[in-house]
Amino acid sequence: MTSKNHAPPSTPALIRTGEKTSHRSWAEPIIENLIRFAGISVIIIIALIFFFLLKEGLPTYQTVSLGQVLSDRWYPIEDQYGFLSLLVGSFIVTLGAVIISVPLGLITAIYLGEIAPQWQREILKPFIEILAGIPSIVLGFFGWIALAPTIQKLGAPSGLTAFTGSIILAYMSLPTIISITEDALYAVPREYRDGSLAIGATQWQTIWLVIVPAARSGIVIAIMLGIGRAIGETMAVMLVTGNAANLPRLGPGIFFQPVRTMTATIAAEMGEVAQGSTHYHVL
């Protein structure tokens, strides 16, 4: 005789279970195929973009030699298309942004994730994420009106310098670095913290020797995305770096000279060139 506690499931329950299993069996392949299609589509789109860039850029070498392209003289009116000065300018501005944003972003993320009380985290985290939505042209205008005169008062020959662009780009990269790094720290299991504290480690030792190494992959992704934001920025950089297509002089003041980046050059000149011209293919 079967007791109530061990009664077999009724037929409707079995039918319902079978319906759920059947539902999963036909829904999961559809979802998997949609995800696969989306992933393949992204790869194809990126490949087509690279193909288009190669198709439009390679004709450059039919009229311009490789030595001319690698020179430091960018003056399209005289058919001089050396982009070395643009490459160096982009590198200097991006390097300055990385030097400023990466340490500041990591320290801020560690404070939010490990030290700040809950009420501060609930206020600061959404505020930082909102900062990522500020248009770059607004930040560029702010840098041009407020930041550039301040830098000039500090002794720079001009306020429109690579350092000004680095500060603006660092500010634009910070929300990405802080948000993703804080999420990576939050994903570290609580047992790691408790175990480290249980064996006598201090809070700072736990943070730097346990939590940060455990979240290393997420932190690297945050830094890469932040650098990507800095490299690809156009309008803000075009407003505050001086747009001087000259090779900066090496020395302590290299960050305080006007420069021009590659993205700013494309934005400034692409609308004025004739499609199919040498200038167009170089850009």
JSON list of C-alpha atoms in Angstrom, two decimals, residues 17 25-26 28 30 35 53 76-77 85 89 99 104 121 143 151 167 174 196 207-208 224 232 238 264 276:
[
{"chain": "A", "resi": 17, "resn": "THR", "atom": "CA", "xyz": [6.60, 17.59, -17.35]},
{"chain": "A", "resi": 25, "resn": "SER", "atom": "CA", "xyz": [13.56, 20.55, -27.08]},
{"chain": "A", "resi": 26, "resn": "TRP", "atom": "CA", "xyz": [12.24, 22.73, -29.91]},
{"chain": "A", "resi": 28, "resn": "GLU", "atom": "CA", "xyz": [16.70, 25.58, -27.55]},
{"chain": "A", "resi": 30, "resn": "ILE", "atom": "CA", "xyz": [16.10, 27.91, -32.37]},
{"chain": "A", "resi": 35, "resn": "ILE", "atom": "CA", "xyz": [22.94, 33.13, -31.46]},
{"chain": "A", "resi": 53, "resn": "LEU", "atom": "CA", "xyz": [39.16, 49.70, -46.22]},
{"chain": "A", "resi": 76, "resn": "PRO", "atom": "CA", "xyz": [47.88, 67.21, -49.28]},
{"chain": "A", "resi": 77, "resn": "ILE", "atom": "CA", "xyz": [47.82, 70.44, -51.32]},
{"chain": "A", "resi": 85, "resn": "SER", "atom": "CA", "xyz": [53.23, 62.93, -37.61]},
{"chain": "A", "resi": 89, "resn": "GLY", "atom": "CA", "xyz": [50.20, 62.49, -32.43]},
{"chain": "A", "resi": 99, "resn": "ILE", "atom": "CA", "xyz": [48.55, 57.07, -17.95]},
{"chain": "A", "resi": 104, "resn": "LEU", "atom": "CA", "xyz": [42.56, 56.46, -11.48]},
{"chain": "A", "resi": 121, "resn": "ARG", "atom": "CA", "xyz": [27.97, 52.66, -4.09]},
{"chain": "A", "resi": 143, "resn": "GLY", "atom": "CA", "xyz": [38.01, 71.39, -22.93]},
{"chain": "A", "resi": 151, "resn": "ILE", "atom": "CA", "xyz": [46.68, 74.76, -19.14]},
{"chain": "A", "resi": 167, "resn": "ILE", "atom": "CA", "xyz": [42.78, 64.76, -20.12]},
{"chain": "A", "resi": 174, "resn": "LEU", "atom": "CA", "xyz": [37.01, 56.48, -16.95]},
{"chain": "A", "resi": 196, "resn": "SER", "atom": "CA", "xyz": [42.06, 35.50, 3.12]},
{"chain": "A", "resi": 207, "resn": "ILE", "atom": "CA", "xyz": [42.35, 43.37, -2.07]},
{"chain": "A", "resi": 208, "resn": "TRP", "atom": "CA", "xyz": [45.76, 43.54, -3.79]},
{"chain": "A", "resi": 224, "resn": "MET", "atom": "CA", "xyz": [41.24, 47.45, -23.38]},
{"chain": "A", "resi": 232, "resn": "GLY", "atom": "CA", "xyz": [38.60, 55.96, -31.66]},
{"chain": "A", "resi": 238, "resn": "MET", "atom": "CA", "xyz": [39.84, 67.67, -32.91]},
{"chain": "A", "resi": 264, "resn": "ALA", "atom": "CA", "xyz": [40.74, 64.05, -36.44]},
{"chain": "A", "resi": 276, "resn": "GLY", "atom": "CA", "xyz": [38.70, 58.39, -56.07]}
]
